[in-house]
XYZ file of C-alpha atoms in Angstrom:
715
model
C -42.061 16.715 172.082
C -44.081 16.664 168.841
C -45.379 13.230 167.899
C -45.083 12.453 164.202
C -48.158 10.986 162.514
C -47.618 7.560 160.957
C -45.898 7.278 157.617
C -47.815 6.467 154.453
C -46.221 4.489 151.628
C -42.925 4.618 153.529
C -42.825 8.437 153.686
C -42.784 9.909 157.196
C -45.225 12.766 157.615
C -43.885 16.133 158.595
C -45.099 17.629 161.889
C -47.754 20.325 161.432
C -47.156 22.234 164.667
C -45.032 24.830 162.790
C -48.075 25.650 160.660
C -50.798 25.426 163.277
C -49.057 26.825 166.366
C -45.746 28.507 165.485
C -43.607 30.400 167.969
C -41.962 32.488 165.238
C -43.277 33.704 161.877
C -41.670 35.295 158.823
C -43.886 37.088 156.273
C -42.010 37.054 152.969
C -43.041 39.471 150.231
C -44.041 42.436 152.387
C -44.978 45.696 150.676
C -44.978 49.150 152.234
C -48.213 49.948 150.375
C -51.064 50.367 152.900
C -53.678 47.616 152.606
C -51.358 45.278 150.692
C -51.875 41.540 151.112
C -48.883 41.136 153.416
C -50.119 43.904 155.688
C -53.592 42.335 155.777
C -52.063 38.999 156.847
C -49.946 40.697 159.499
C -52.960 42.645 160.796
C -55.128 39.532 160.996
C -52.395 37.619 162.804
C -51.820 40.320 165.411
C -55.545 40.985 165.864
C -56.035 37.257 166.411
C -53.697 37.394 169.400
C -50.322 36.100 168.160
C -47.593 36.995 170.664
C -44.615 35.190 169.113
C -41.710 36.596 167.131
C -42.539 38.217 163.772
C -39.988 38.764 160.980
C -40.797 40.744 157.818
C -39.017 40.272 154.480
C -39.477 42.606 151.485
C -37.280 43.822 148.642
C -37.644 47.500 149.605
C -36.562 47.007 153.230
C -37.424 49.831 155.614
C -40.030 49.531 158.342
C -43.713 48.465 158.463
C -45.945 48.927 161.521
C -42.855 49.735 163.522
C -41.133 46.488 162.530
C -37.899 46.323 160.481
C -38.104 44.727 157.050
C -35.283 42.425 155.920
C -34.444 42.431 152.225
C -33.869 38.700 151.694
C -34.687 35.326 153.254
C -31.000 34.656 153.895
C -31.098 37.347 156.617
C -33.611 35.370 158.700
C -32.342 33.527 161.763
C -32.212 29.758 161.407
C -35.135 27.664 162.565
C -38.084 30.036 162.069
C -41.255 27.967 162.537
C -43.440 29.408 159.771
C -42.843 31.339 156.560
C -45.895 33.039 155.005
C -45.203 33.519 151.304
C -46.867 36.632 149.839
C -45.312 36.051 146.406
C -46.305 35.485 142.773
C -46.115 31.913 141.511
C -42.846 32.373 139.602
C -41.042 33.472 142.786
C -42.242 30.648 145.034
C -39.694 27.936 144.198
C -36.631 30.114 144.800
C -38.018 31.301 148.131
C -38.912 27.745 149.199
C -35.285 26.803 148.488
C -34.098 29.809 150.497
C -36.365 28.833 153.418
C -35.024 25.294 153.367
C -31.480 26.714 153.499
C -32.456 28.680 156.650
C -34.069 25.545 158.166
C -37.568 27.036 158.217
C -39.944 24.301 159.437
C -43.235 25.254 157.772
C -44.611 27.478 155.007
C -47.933 28.785 153.699
C -48.240 29.672 150.008
C -51.172 31.815 148.853
C -50.141 32.115 145.206
C -52.339 30.746 142.433
C -51.133 29.864 138.939
C -50.040 26.273 139.548
C -51.856 23.007 138.776
C -55.095 24.807 137.957
C -53.270 26.295 134.928
C -52.429 22.990 133.241
C -49.449 20.672 132.839
C -46.724 23.290 133.208
C -48.272 24.626 136.400
C -48.784 21.091 137.682
C -45.083 20.333 137.190
C -44.103 23.565 138.945
C -46.406 22.650 141.858
C -44.931 19.157 142.067
C -41.459 20.651 142.208
C -42.133 23.039 145.095
C -43.756 20.232 147.084
C -40.804 17.955 146.411
C -38.185 20.568 147.390
C -40.076 21.436 150.572
C -40.411 17.812 151.650
C -36.771 17.037 150.918
C -35.846 20.004 153.110
C -38.106 18.937 155.995
C -40.424 21.908 155.440
C -44.180 21.310 155.842
C -45.912 23.229 153.023
C -49.541 24.365 152.967
C -50.904 25.398 149.558
C -50.406 26.828 147.026
C -53.711 28.538 146.241
C -54.884 28.549 149.861
C -56.498 31.598 151.497
C -55.303 30.635 154.970
C -56.668 29.277 158.213
C -57.814 29.897 161.772
C -56.526 28.107 164.842
C -59.211 28.978 167.402
C -57.542 26.831 170.066
C -54.294 28.812 170.172
C -55.633 32.133 168.798
C -53.466 32.023 165.672
C -54.758 33.333 162.337
C -53.229 33.305 158.857
C -55.729 34.758 156.382
C -55.183 36.901 153.305
C -58.592 38.661 153.470
C -59.244 41.233 156.183
C -61.258 39.625 158.958
C -63.171 40.354 162.114
C -61.324 37.717 164.088
C -63.686 35.593 166.217
C -62.831 34.959 169.862
C -60.645 31.953 170.685
C -62.108 28.634 171.742
C -63.137 28.258 175.366
C -60.990 25.210 176.105
C -63.044 24.316 179.167
C -66.305 24.088 177.193
C -65.660 20.663 175.670
C -64.911 19.428 172.156
C -65.338 21.535 169.011
C -65.692 21.139 165.235
C -62.685 21.360 162.921
C -63.319 22.411 159.315
C -60.909 21.593 156.487
C -61.678 22.604 152.910
C -59.952 22.745 149.543
C -61.926 25.941 148.880
C -61.397 29.034 150.961
C -64.882 30.354 150.278
C -66.574 27.122 151.285
C -64.374 26.690 154.355
C -65.237 30.197 155.526
C -68.946 29.590 154.879
C -68.995 26.346 156.849
C -67.105 27.838 159.774
C -69.187 31.016 159.918
C -72.475 29.106 159.697
C -71.491 26.774 162.528
C -70.260 29.690 164.633
C -73.546 31.568 164.177
C -75.339 28.525 165.570
C -73.181 28.672 168.672
C -71.180 25.605 167.655
C -67.599 25.822 168.993
C -64.811 25.631 166.396
C -61.277 24.371 166.939
C -59.819 25.041 163.455
C -60.767 26.240 159.986
C -58.122 25.141 157.502
C -58.075 25.696 153.720
C -55.616 23.447 151.883
C -55.809 24.819 148.321
C -53.939 22.799 145.705
C -52.152 20.553 148.220
C -48.675 20.401 146.747
C -47.674 18.562 149.907
C -49.926 18.813 152.950
C -53.551 17.927 152.231
C -56.802 16.623 153.619
C -55.366 13.381 154.975
C -52.625 15.177 156.915
C -55.145 17.636 158.367
C -57.507 14.859 159.446
C -54.546 13.084 161.056
C -53.688 16.250 162.978
C -57.284 16.737 164.135
C -57.540 13.061 165.132
C -54.802 13.698 167.711
C -56.068 17.118 168.777
C -57.538 17.188 172.271
C -60.028 19.950 171.432
C -61.554 18.525 168.243
C -64.616 16.278 168.393
C -65.888 16.310 164.773
C -64.114 16.958 161.454
C -66.071 18.531 158.571
C -64.348 18.188 155.184
C -65.015 19.843 151.846
C -63.066 18.083 149.081
C -62.948 18.691 145.366
C -60.443 15.889 144.849
C -59.011 13.318 147.234
C -55.498 12.988 145.918
C -54.453 9.869 147.821
C -57.233 7.421 148.591
C -55.115 5.194 150.910
C -53.922 8.202 152.918
C -57.434 9.619 153.247
C -58.954 6.285 154.294
C -56.173 5.691 156.822
C -56.620 9.163 158.318
C -60.404 8.750 158.486
C -59.879 5.414 160.212
C -57.631 7.031 162.799
C -60.215 9.733 163.441
C -62.962 7.141 163.807
C -60.811 5.112 166.218
C -60.327 8.294 168.255
C -64.116 8.722 168.440
C -64.178 11.681 166.035
C -66.734 11.482 163.209
C -65.672 12.769 159.792
C -68.316 14.491 157.620
C -67.456 14.784 153.916
C -68.975 16.968 151.194
C -67.444 16.068 147.818
C -69.087 17.484 144.680
C -68.554 15.625 141.447
C -71.644 13.549 140.768
C -71.973 15.303 137.402
C -69.380 15.763 134.673
C -69.811 19.543 134.889
C -69.129 19.481 138.616
C -65.939 17.486 138.056
C -64.834 19.926 135.350
C -65.472 22.889 137.668
C -63.383 21.285 140.427
C -60.537 20.615 138.003
C -60.477 24.212 136.775
C -60.458 25.462 140.380
C -57.672 23.351 141.887
C -56.082 21.597 138.936
C -57.187 18.255 140.404
C -57.870 15.431 138.001
C -61.459 14.159 138.128
C -61.914 10.714 139.653
C -64.571 8.087 140.093
C -67.067 9.843 142.349
C -69.253 6.769 142.939
C -66.262 4.671 144.001
C -65.046 7.427 146.305
C -68.467 7.866 147.882
C -68.812 4.142 148.539
C -65.377 3.509 150.005
C -65.153 6.550 152.275
C -68.562 5.671 153.711
C -67.373 2.102 154.209
C -64.403 3.538 156.119
C -66.760 5.311 158.525
C -67.068 8.734 156.903
C -70.481 10.435 156.812
C -71.108 11.460 153.193
C -73.361 14.478 152.611
C -74.646 16.029 149.391
C -75.170 19.678 150.328
C -73.581 22.473 152.315
C -76.641 22.491 154.557
C -76.109 18.841 155.423
C -72.396 19.412 156.090
C -73.282 22.115 158.619
C -76.171 20.176 160.154
C -74.284 16.884 160.468
C -71.253 18.619 161.929
C -73.426 20.109 164.652
C -75.444 16.925 165.186
C -72.434 14.628 165.508
C -70.642 16.984 167.885
C -73.619 16.811 170.244
C -74.589 13.205 169.408
C -71.512 11.264 168.214
C -73.343 7.910 168.280
C -75.363 7.672 165.052
C -78.834 6.125 165.589
C -80.347 3.084 163.899
C -83.985 3.379 164.979
C -86.876 5.232 163.392
C -87.984 8.829 163.770
C -90.223 10.294 166.448
C -92.117 13.533 165.797
C -93.648 15.906 168.334
C -95.535 18.818 166.823
C -98.475 21.186 167.222
C -99.660 20.721 163.650
C -101.656 17.853 162.210
C -100.677 19.063 158.735
C -97.001 18.657 159.565
C -97.690 15.050 160.555
C -98.971 14.408 157.035
C -96.109 16.297 155.389
C -93.597 14.302 157.421
C -95.166 11.002 156.354
C -94.574 12.053 152.746
C -90.976 13.013 153.477
C -89.705 10.030 155.424
C -90.132 7.254 152.835
C -87.895 8.740 150.092
C -85.404 9.750 152.796
C -85.141 6.156 154.000
C -86.674 6.942 157.393
C -89.684 5.421 159.095
C -92.092 6.538 161.827
C -92.535 3.434 164.009
C -95.670 3.025 166.069
C -95.241 4.004 169.705
C -94.675 1.141 172.129
C -97.447 0.120 174.505
C -95.395 1.331 177.490
C -94.935 4.847 176.125
C -98.502 4.967 174.830
C -99.800 4.362 178.345
C -97.357 6.847 179.821
C -98.695 9.566 177.539
C -102.348 8.567 177.838
C -102.361 9.540 181.522
C -101.579 13.155 180.629
C -103.406 13.703 177.345
C -107.095 14.473 176.792
C -109.205 11.966 174.906
C -109.100 14.018 171.713
C -105.254 13.798 171.556
C -104.183 10.240 170.686
C -100.881 9.109 172.276
C -98.981 7.990 169.179
C -96.093 8.718 166.837
C -96.221 11.272 165.298
C -97.554 13.071 168.373
C -99.751 16.058 167.522
C -100.212 18.205 170.637
C -102.224 20.826 168.764
C -103.171 23.870 170.794
C -102.318 22.086 174.066
C -98.779 23.464 173.899
C -100.115 26.982 174.404
C -101.568 26.300 177.868
C -99.814 23.069 178.891
C -96.221 23.540 177.632
C -95.046 20.792 179.978
C -96.456 18.343 177.411
C -93.501 19.264 175.200
C -91.066 17.779 177.700
C -93.333 14.809 178.445
C -93.905 13.981 174.759
C -90.258 14.430 173.826
C -89.029 12.284 176.720
C -91.595 9.549 175.991
C -90.647 9.264 172.323
C -86.941 9.292 173.130
C -87.500 6.502 175.665
C -89.075 4.241 173.026
C -86.599 1.536 171.999
C -87.728 1.585 168.346
C -87.092 5.307 167.925
C -83.548 6.469 167.238
C -84.132 10.222 167.009
C -86.804 12.832 167.670
C -87.848 15.992 165.873
C -89.847 18.575 167.820
C -91.347 21.104 165.403
C -93.395 23.979 166.810
C -94.886 27.247 165.521
C -93.050 30.434 166.387
C -94.708 31.966 169.515
C -94.014 35.242 171.284
C -90.527 35.916 172.707
C -91.268 34.876 176.307
C -93.223 31.770 175.301
C -90.427 30.711 172.932
C -87.984 30.584 175.857
C -90.499 28.615 177.952
C -90.953 26.062 175.172
C -87.185 25.769 174.723
C -86.753 24.997 178.415
C -89.409 22.278 178.289
C -87.722 20.821 175.204
C -84.366 20.808 177.021
C -85.971 19.036 179.963
C -87.423 16.437 177.585
C -84.077 15.567 175.999
C -82.037 15.721 179.226
C -82.125 11.990 180.001
C -81.383 10.736 176.480
C -78.308 10.502 174.246
C -80.411 10.056 171.099
C -80.227 12.832 168.485
C -82.954 15.451 168.829
C -83.680 18.674 166.949
C -85.999 21.532 167.892
C -87.500 23.374 164.933
C -88.984 26.792 165.539
C -91.024 27.390 162.393
C -91.561 30.693 160.520
C -87.898 30.658 159.521
C -87.804 34.262 158.257
C -88.876 35.601 161.658
C -85.841 36.289 163.907
C -85.496 34.268 167.089
C -85.599 36.247 170.341
C -82.110 37.093 171.695
C -82.886 35.396 175.035
C -83.881 32.233 173.166
C -80.666 32.247 171.125
C -78.511 32.810 174.191
C -80.074 29.924 176.107
C -79.992 27.606 173.091
C -76.290 28.286 172.548
C -75.496 27.900 176.227
C -77.290 24.545 176.420
C -75.937 23.177 173.141
C -79.466 22.610 171.846
C -79.742 21.970 168.128
C -82.282 24.459 166.823
C -83.332 24.722 163.173
C -85.951 26.782 161.387
C -87.035 24.314 158.675
C -88.728 20.962 159.393
C -87.618 19.645 156.002
C -83.964 20.466 156.685
C -84.158 18.812 160.085
C -85.688 15.697 158.525
C -82.893 15.495 155.965
C -80.272 15.780 158.701
C -81.870 13.101 160.875
C -82.336 10.780 157.904
C -78.684 11.173 156.911
C -77.355 10.401 160.380
C -79.751 7.448 160.686
C -78.753 5.944 157.332
C -75.138 6.236 158.380
C -75.844 4.572 161.731
C -77.666 1.710 160.057
C -74.873 1.198 157.535
C -72.283 1.040 160.312
C -74.420 -1.399 162.288
C -74.828 -3.653 159.232
C -71.069 -3.675 158.642
C -70.512 -4.773 162.232
C -72.727 -7.862 161.937
C -71.006 -11.276 162.032
C -70.310 -12.601 158.549
C -72.062 -15.897 157.782
C -71.019 -16.067 154.139
C -68.695 -19.019 153.426
C -65.007 -18.131 153.193
C -63.381 -19.028 149.883
C -59.734 -19.000 148.926
C -57.823 -20.031 145.831
C -54.153 -20.421 146.677
C -51.482 -19.988 144.056
C -51.857 -18.568 140.551
C -55.261 -18.660 138.924
C -53.914 -19.943 135.616
C -55.467 -17.075 133.662
C -53.842 -15.156 130.866
C -53.792 -11.373 130.659
C -56.760 -9.439 129.343
C -60.357 -10.503 128.759
C -61.062 -14.177 129.406
C -63.525 -16.196 127.374
C -66.748 -17.221 129.098
C -65.742 -20.872 129.406
C -62.493 -19.860 131.183
C -64.342 -17.590 133.609
C -66.871 -20.291 134.393
C -64.134 -22.813 135.156
C -62.716 -20.398 137.724
C -66.142 -19.719 139.263
C -66.746 -23.455 139.444
C -63.501 -23.877 141.396
C -64.854 -21.312 143.865
C -68.015 -23.344 144.370
C -70.419 -21.251 142.298
C -72.883 -23.368 140.337
C -72.694 -23.026 136.551
C -74.734 -24.966 133.948
C -73.548 -28.463 133.167
C -71.565 -28.477 129.956
C -68.147 -28.143 128.338
C -66.255 -26.513 125.462
C -66.500 -28.259 122.099
C -64.188 -27.639 119.138
C -65.974 -29.912 116.649
C -69.595 -30.859 115.943
C -68.902 -34.413 117.132
C -67.556 -33.138 120.463
C -70.664 -30.995 120.835
C -72.883 -34.023 120.253
C -70.983 -36.119 122.851
C -71.262 -33.339 125.458
C -74.986 -32.917 124.799
C -75.543 -36.635 125.140
C -73.821 -36.582 128.525
C -75.765 -33.633 129.958
C -79.073 -34.205 128.195
C -81.163 -32.120 125.833
C -82.297 -29.363 125.418
C -78.997 -27.485 125.279
C -77.666 -24.043 124.468
C -74.757 -23.389 122.108
C -72.558 -20.315 122.701
C -69.637 -19.074 120.597
C -66.436 -18.673 122.613
C -63.606 -16.164 122.165
C -62.022 -13.684 124.554
C -62.715 -10.774 122.198
C -66.348 -11.690 121.609
C -67.960 -9.503 124.255
C -71.578 -9.510 123.013
C -72.240 -12.976 121.646
C -75.983 -12.585 121.185
C -75.557 -9.502 118.983
C -73.649 -11.511 116.367
C -75.890 -14.572 116.523
C -73.429 -16.394 118.762
C -76.017 -17.795 121.191
C -78.561 -20.428 120.114
C -81.119 -21.716 122.630
C -83.419 -24.702 123.136
C -81.588 -27.129 120.854
C -83.690 -30.259 121.186
C -81.703 -33.142 119.625
C -78.566 -34.191 117.738
C -79.789 -33.128 114.304
C -80.773 -29.713 115.611
C -77.414 -29.404 117.358
C -75.407 -30.167 114.189
C -77.479 -27.627 112.260
C -77.053 -25.100 115.071
C -73.290 -25.629 115.046
C -73.121 -24.638 111.395
C -75.532 -21.729 111.802
C -73.634 -20.329 114.798
C -70.290 -20.384 112.963
C -71.869 -18.817 109.870
C -73.383 -16.024 112.006
C -70.064 -15.184 113.670
C -68.157 -15.380 110.374
C -70.540 -12.868 108.754
C -70.333 -10.460 111.694
C -66.594 -10.767 112.386
C -64.812 -12.529 109.515
C -61.349 -12.404 111.103
C -62.379 -13.777 114.492
C -61.015 -17.196 115.463
C -63.208 -18.995 118.005
C -61.907 -21.138 120.864
C -64.888 -23.326 120.130
C -68.484 -23.390 121.298
C -69.793 -23.928 124.810
C -72.449 -26.642 125.014
C -74.560 -26.283 128.155
C -77.748 -27.650 129.614
C -80.664 -25.224 129.242
C -81.515 -23.855 132.641
C -84.872 -23.228 134.242
C -86.287 -19.734 134.320
C -85.700 -17.597 137.400
C -85.019 -14.000 138.354
C -82.093 -12.639 136.356
C -79.608 -10.621 138.396
C -76.144 -9.232 137.744
C -73.164 -9.450 140.092
C -70.069 -7.574 139.008
C -66.871 -6.019 140.244
C -64.313 -3.560 138.943
C -61.017 -2.363 140.357
C -60.836 1.412 140.635
C -57.218 2.605 140.345
C -57.603 4.826 143.417
C -60.205 3.162 145.600
C -59.732 -0.539 144.880
C -62.405 -3.160 144.157
C -66.039 -2.054 143.946
C -68.894 -4.568 143.690
C -72.226 -4.162 141.907
C -75.466 -6.115 142.233
C -78.827 -5.504 140.599
C -81.321 -6.633 138.003
C -79.499 -8.546 135.287
C -79.903 -9.622 131.705
C -80.953 -6.742 129.456
C -82.386 -4.855 132.453
C -79.009 -3.806 133.832
C -78.510 -1.512 130.835
C -82.170 -0.596 130.336
C -82.957 0.333 133.943
C -79.615 0.631 135.723
C -81.206 -0.661 138.931
C -78.006 -1.574 140.772
C -76.384 -1.101 144.149
C -72.646 -0.542 144.655
C -71.011 -2.355 147.558
C -67.651 -2.601 149.297
C -65.909 -5.950 148.753
C -65.930 -7.127 152.371
C -69.509 -6.640 153.559
C -71.072 -9.371 155.716
C -73.916 -11.382 154.238
C -76.633 -9.574 156.217
C -75.408 -6.193 154.960
C -75.422 -7.476 151.379
C -79.003 -8.714 151.777
C -79.978 -5.291 153.129
C -78.485 -3.613 150.070
C -80.343 -6.028 147.805
C -83.550 -4.900 149.465
C -82.613 -1.309 148.551
C -83.028 -2.032 144.831
C -85.943 -0.292 143.177
C -87.143 -3.706 142.011
C -86.816 -5.242 145.488
C -90.432 -6.487 145.271
C -89.278 -9.037 142.719
C -86.946 -10.578 145.293
C -89.817 -11.484 147.594
C -91.966 -12.987 144.870
C -94.200 -11.049 142.531
C -97.405 -12.147 140.785
C -97.017 -15.758 141.681
C -93.232 -16.004 141.329
C -91.413 -17.509 144.320
C -89.261 -15.436 146.659
C -85.653 -15.827 145.594
C -82.813 -17.324 147.626
C -81.335 -14.037 148.889
C -78.713 -15.747 151.030
C -77.390 -17.573 147.976
C -77.251 -14.313 146.008
C -75.435 -12.625 148.893
C -72.955 -15.501 149.030
C -72.094 -14.944 145.367
C -71.551 -11.228 146.006
C -69.315 -12.067 148.978
C -67.443 -14.649 146.871
C -66.721 -12.093 144.150
C -65.570 -9.625 146.813
C -63.154 -12.171 148.277
C -61.854 -12.991 144.798
C -61.136 -9.310 144.091
C -59.424 -8.786 147.454
C -57.275 -11.914 147.200
C -56.241 -11.530 143.556
C -55.261 -7.978 142.554
C -54.504 -9.174 139.026
C -58.272 -9.387 138.406
C -59.598 -6.013 137.271
C -63.177 -6.909 136.357
C -65.783 -9.609 136.977
C -69.219 -9.676 135.362
C -71.708 -12.459 136.093
C -74.743 -11.638 133.974
C -77.184 -13.129 134.262
C -76.974 -14.775 137.639
C -80.286 -16.647 137.774
C -81.789 -16.782 141.270
C -84.325 -19.462 142.161
C -86.647 -19.994 145.120
C -85.463 -20.194 148.717
C -83.111 -23.105 149.239
C -82.678 -23.640 145.480
C -79.660 -21.405 145.048
C -78.387 -19.584 141.994
C -76.728 -20.410 138.671
C -74.264 -18.244 136.712
C -75.404 -18.384 133.087
C -72.650 -16.110 131.784
C -69.347 -14.860 133.173
C -66.683 -12.397 132.118
C -63.333 -11.996 133.879
C -60.655 -9.467 132.926
C -57.091 -9.586 134.243
C -54.068 -7.316 133.982
């Protein structure tokens, strides 16, 4: 019996077995013209090995390939598993309705001319998805080019294909590819297959009127033959569904690799014109899917490489890189590469140093990176010894073995020594055979594929792949650390109005949460200002207060270092005159009188609520520097303190955090606690859409932080 995936937003998901592994198929829109699209689909399906029942439907009737052609959908028997619609866009809705009437369980729609054409097409697409779902029909497309089920030898593809052999089910887990682009899906699958990587499925989802990426990931999460899921997305249409599906895959031990273009406006526009998808917040998407356990990649090469790596090595590493090579120059090149990639080359442990020293001549130092030089030519066993020694080092999480391309027989010998070196370790390892334009010997390729060895031709590409998997492993490890940040909760309503809140209102709320703000209060008259200043002590700062006054300093609404009562009364008048000249109609709540604070490092801590992905936090250099330099890190709202500190150390200006030119090292734990506090506030109170604490002044260790300004926006 088919097990239904869980419902999302109260809507039960339709089973996908009718699409992936049907027992009966109807091709609707058949033409007697040789080479027509319907005949190509039928040929691919039969060549792929489908042995179920096939029905053909076409207006002209007759016979095609010895099979009778029905003239209308109503002539089909009830309960056909899959209808393949070879129809123009304006004929799709009527045929979907006819399929529903015949209780067809699944359908594939190749037609374009829907959401990618604008509002009218988008409405037409919505309608066909709605009718199909109401009728219990699982719909793939429109604007898909088809798919391959390598597990069950079932192919639906509208371009003539040389159908690859089915998956060897006894050979272990395989990679499933799902893409919103047929061309990219085919490229990913073919590239993996040429490397000898087994494939379970290659699915293209097109415009996703109904079934999309989340549903496919859910299906693969339950599939016994899938070990890794590689996804190409131009738009994730339902963030909650996608995150839930990725979580299910992760819980099943199946890594998800995601390539999602859209970092640039032009890329987003290109995606919209292709699939009709509306552009979203790429940065928010990238952050939250990674937080959910998805491996984000930036290039097609990385999607292929990480798919292969994670199938062989599903446990992402956290340690540094080990390098075994026959080139001193490559050692230097690698040193230049690893720092911007976020990798390191740790020194070899004393234990492994001694292990290697016994077998190496004096002129070959036992270290990381390990340069074997010409020794590999006459002592190839050093490849296995060096590889095994570096993999055995506790500080190394992965190893790259990069060697020059030798003769055909020697290449196989070196491969075998490499395989011996990695045999006792589960850490990721890549063998690079250089001279990438020179073909590998057939015997080498056959043995590499049979062993599952990961072989690349470019050291730089291998380094990028290992750095990506390591960064992911470290991020997951940081998320798993115990959280030592104090828990904060405000029960009941916050007592805020709707819209932008004045600074003094935001600071009152932050004070309730335990965040230190400057001593002071709101004054509505000069006399009140004087009384407040007398209580807190001079010097003070005077700040104009109104919810609509976003940039106080630009209108002369912030006056600093007011030394005494006379100066304060004069400042009161000057501040109101400044605001009146800049914004004559603005009515102030009053002016905030606060104690001048001591100088420290100015940071910014902020949060915004993305409509699709939820709350996103930001931390970085504050004051004017946040706009001038943009040196910020984006964070998920529920990171533990240690992970927040690690992200702070990823800032370009991280040197300032540890003290610079005589300045003290700042209280990073206190900064992290503020970030965690803002995250908790956003998670507990969905009515808050934005928080901006700028500047948050950080002082030396143990001295904490002070929020000098605060903006809160509610809905």
